Amino acid sequence: QVQLVESGGGLVQPGGSLRLSCAASGIIFRFYAMGWYRQAPGKQRELVAAIGTSGSTYYVDSVKGRFTIYRDNAKNTVYLQMNSLTPEDTTVYYCNARKDTNYWGKGTQVTVSS
């Protein structure tokens, strides 16, 4: 059974930092591209950052220079380091594993507020 378990969300002040983690089980992690998505109420789910099996990365323009995605294949975990957070980053963040099939975590809430 495939599981993606996110952690690290929470409440942070504007300008602060959070690190999200996604621990995967039930898949051969190193063979999967991993991504972080977010979805605000009433909006489409948006790809925030992704990392391929070779380590290549993608970032949506709004987070470039502030967020960093990286993976630890030995720990079957992908991370999203989020710096200089703004209230616009507030939403639920979802972990995704993609190969022939897409797998999703249940999400972790990030709230940026003073």
mmCIF file of C-alpha atoms in Angstrom:
data_model
loop_
_atom_site.group_PDB
_atom_site.id
_atom_site.type_symbol
_atom_site.label_atom_id
_atom_site.label_comp_id
_atom_site.label_asym_id
_atom_site.label_seq_id
_atom_site.Cartn_x
_atom_site.Cartn_y
_atom_site.Cartn_z
ATOM 1 C CA GLN A 1 0.000 0.000 0.000
ATOM 2 C CA VAL A 2 1.401 3.351 -1.055
ATOM 3 C CA GLN A 3 1.505 6.082 1.565
ATOM 4 C CA LEU A 4 2.730 9.641 1.357
ATOM 5 C CA VAL A 5 2.721 11.328 4.742
ATOM 6 C CA GLU A 6 3.315 15.061 4.926
ATOM 7 C CA SER A 7 4.473 16.906 8.009
ATOM 8 C CA GLY A 8 5.942 20.250 8.982
ATOM 9 C CA GLY A 9 3.047 22.550 8.307
ATOM 10 C CA GLY A 10 1.818 25.066 10.821
ATOM 11 C CA LEU A 11 1.428 28.714 11.666
ATOM 12 C CA VAL A 12 4.267 31.096 10.928
ATOM 13 C CA GLN A 13 4.636 34.865 10.788
ATOM 14 C CA PRO A 14 5.255 36.654 7.506
ATOM 15 C CA GLY A 15 8.917 36.435 6.615
ATOM 16 C CA GLY A 16 9.300 33.202 8.511
ATOM 17 C CA SER A 17 10.301 29.731 7.377
ATOM 18 C CA LEU A 18 8.909 26.225 7.421
ATOM 19 C CA ARG A 19 10.201 22.924 6.165
ATOM 20 C CA LEU A 20 7.701 20.425 4.861
ATOM 21 C CA SER A 21 8.546 16.740 4.739
ATOM 22 C CA CYS A 22 6.894 13.921 2.830
ATOM 23 C CA ALA A 23 7.762 10.381 3.807
ATOM 24 C CA ALA A 24 6.923 7.764 1.193
ATOM 25 C CA SER A 25 6.320 4.071 1.646
ATOM 26 C CA GLY A 26 5.114 1.320 -0.648
ATOM 27 C CA ILE A 27 7.013 2.629 -3.683
ATOM 28 C CA ILE A 28 10.595 2.424 -4.938
ATOM 29 C CA PHE A 29 11.132 6.053 -4.071
ATOM 30 C CA ARG A 30 14.200 6.729 -6.212
ATOM 31 C CA PHE A 31 12.235 5.865 -9.363
ATOM 32 C CA TYR A 32 9.569 8.503 -8.732
ATOM 33 C CA ALA A 33 9.486 12.178 -9.562
ATOM 34 C CA MET A 34 8.256 14.036 -6.492
ATOM 35 C CA GLY A 35 6.351 17.257 -6.252
ATOM 36 C CA TRP A 36 4.682 19.649 -3.886
ATOM 37 C CA TYR A 37 1.333 21.111 -4.851
ATOM 38 C CA ARG A 38 -0.914 23.572 -3.100
ATOM 39 C CA GLN A 39 -4.591 24.306 -3.407
ATOM 40 C CA ALA A 40 -6.378 27.321 -2.040
ATOM 41 C CA PRO A 41 -10.157 27.157 -1.526
ATOM 42 C CA GLY A 42 -11.981 27.561 -4.809
ATOM 43 C CA LYS A 43 -8.813 27.354 -6.868
ATOM 44 C CA GLN A 44 -7.109 24.669 -8.910
ATOM 45 C CA ARG A 45 -4.322 22.648 -7.410
ATOM 46 C CA GLU A 46 -1.024 24.291 -8.355
ATOM 47 C CA LEU A 47 2.373 22.673 -8.796
ATOM 48 C CA VAL A 48 4.728 24.578 -6.513
ATOM 49 C CA ALA A 49 7.949 22.620 -6.932
ATOM 50 C CA ALA A 50 9.080 19.307 -8.337
ATOM 51 C CA ILE A 51 12.214 17.212 -8.361
ATOM 52 C CA GLY A 52 13.015 14.495 -10.821
ATOM 53 C CA THR A 53 14.788 11.219 -10.304
ATOM 54 C CA SER A 54 18.036 12.812 -11.456
ATOM 55 C CA GLY A 55 17.632 15.749 -9.097
ATOM 56 C CA SER A 56 16.460 18.277 -11.657
ATOM 57 C CA THR A 57 14.062 20.798 -10.171
ATOM 58 C CA TYR A 58 11.164 22.988 -11.167
ATOM 59 C CA TYR A 59 9.612 25.924 -9.328
ATOM 60 C CA VAL A 60 6.570 28.014 -10.065
ATOM 61 C CA ASP A 61 7.571 31.631 -10.571
ATOM 62 C CA SER A 62 5.941 32.851 -7.364
ATOM 63 C CA VAL A 63 8.256 30.778 -5.154
ATOM 64 C CA LYS A 64 11.540 30.979 -7.055
ATOM 65 C CA GLY A 65 14.326 32.142 -4.779
ATOM 66 C CA ARG A 66 12.260 31.430 -1.660
ATOM 67 C CA PHE A 67 11.481 27.699 -1.756
ATOM 68 C CA THR A 68 13.859 24.783 -2.213
ATOM 69 C CA ILE A 69 12.842 21.216 -2.951
ATOM 70 C CA TYR A 70 15.225 18.362 -2.271
ATOM 71 C CA ARG A 71 15.069 14.653 -1.721
ATOM 72 C CA ASP A 72 16.819 12.031 0.372
ATOM 73 C CA ASN A 73 16.462 8.707 -1.406
ATOM 74 C CA ALA A 74 17.978 6.863 1.548
ATOM 75 C CA LYS A 75 15.135 8.115 3.733
ATOM 76 C CA ASN A 76 12.403 7.921 1.070
ATOM 77 C CA THR A 77 11.630 11.532 1.865
ATOM 78 C CA VAL A 78 11.183 14.735 -0.099
ATOM 79 C CA TYR A 79 11.412 18.137 1.539
ATOM 80 C CA LEU A 80 10.247 21.633 0.758
ATOM 81 C CA GLN A 81 12.183 24.363 2.508
ATOM 82 C CA MET A 82 10.059 27.504 2.474
ATOM 83 C CA ASN A 83 11.638 30.849 3.351
ATOM 84 C CA SER A 84 10.367 34.426 3.286
ATOM 85 C CA LEU A 85 6.815 33.219 3.592
ATOM 86 C CA THR A 86 3.958 35.582 2.819
ATOM 87 C CA PRO A 87 0.225 35.387 3.554
ATOM 88 C CA GLU A 88 -0.264 34.419 -0.099
ATOM 89 C CA ASP A 89 1.500 31.138 0.655
ATOM 90 C CA THR A 90 -1.265 30.172 3.058
ATOM 91 C CA THR A 91 -3.037 27.018 1.955
ATOM 92 C CA VAL A 92 -2.855 23.227 2.097
ATOM 93 C CA TYR A 93 0.270 21.665 0.615
ATOM 94 C CA TYR A 94 0.156 18.205 -0.927
ATOM 95 C CA CYS A 95 2.929 15.777 -1.708
ATOM 96 C CA ASN A 96 2.837 13.951 -5.042
ATOM 97 C CA ALA A 97 4.745 10.952 -6.356
ATOM 98 C CA ARG A 98 4.625 10.430 -10.091
ATOM 99 C CA LYS A 99 5.783 7.631 -12.339
ATOM 100 C CA ASP A 100 3.234 5.587 -14.236
ATOM 101 C CA THR A 101 0.705 6.458 -11.548
ATOM 102 C CA ASN A 102 0.133 9.543 -9.451
ATOM 103 C CA TYR A 103 0.021 9.171 -5.705
ATOM 104 C CA TRP A 104 -1.035 11.874 -3.276
ATOM 105 C CA GLY A 105 -0.639 12.634 0.373
ATOM 106 C CA LYS A 106 -3.466 14.007 2.486
ATOM 107 C CA GLY A 107 -1.944 17.443 2.792
ATOM 108 C CA THR A 108 -0.541 19.694 5.470
ATOM 109 C CA GLN A 109 -1.843 23.168 6.304
ATOM 110 C CA VAL A 110 0.490 26.141 6.072
ATOM 111 C CA THR A 111 -0.758 29.399 7.543
ATOM 112 C CA VAL A 112 1.235 32.604 7.268
ATOM 113 C CA SER A 113 -0.204 35.271 9.495
ATOM 114 C CA SER A 114 0.824 37.827 12.071
#
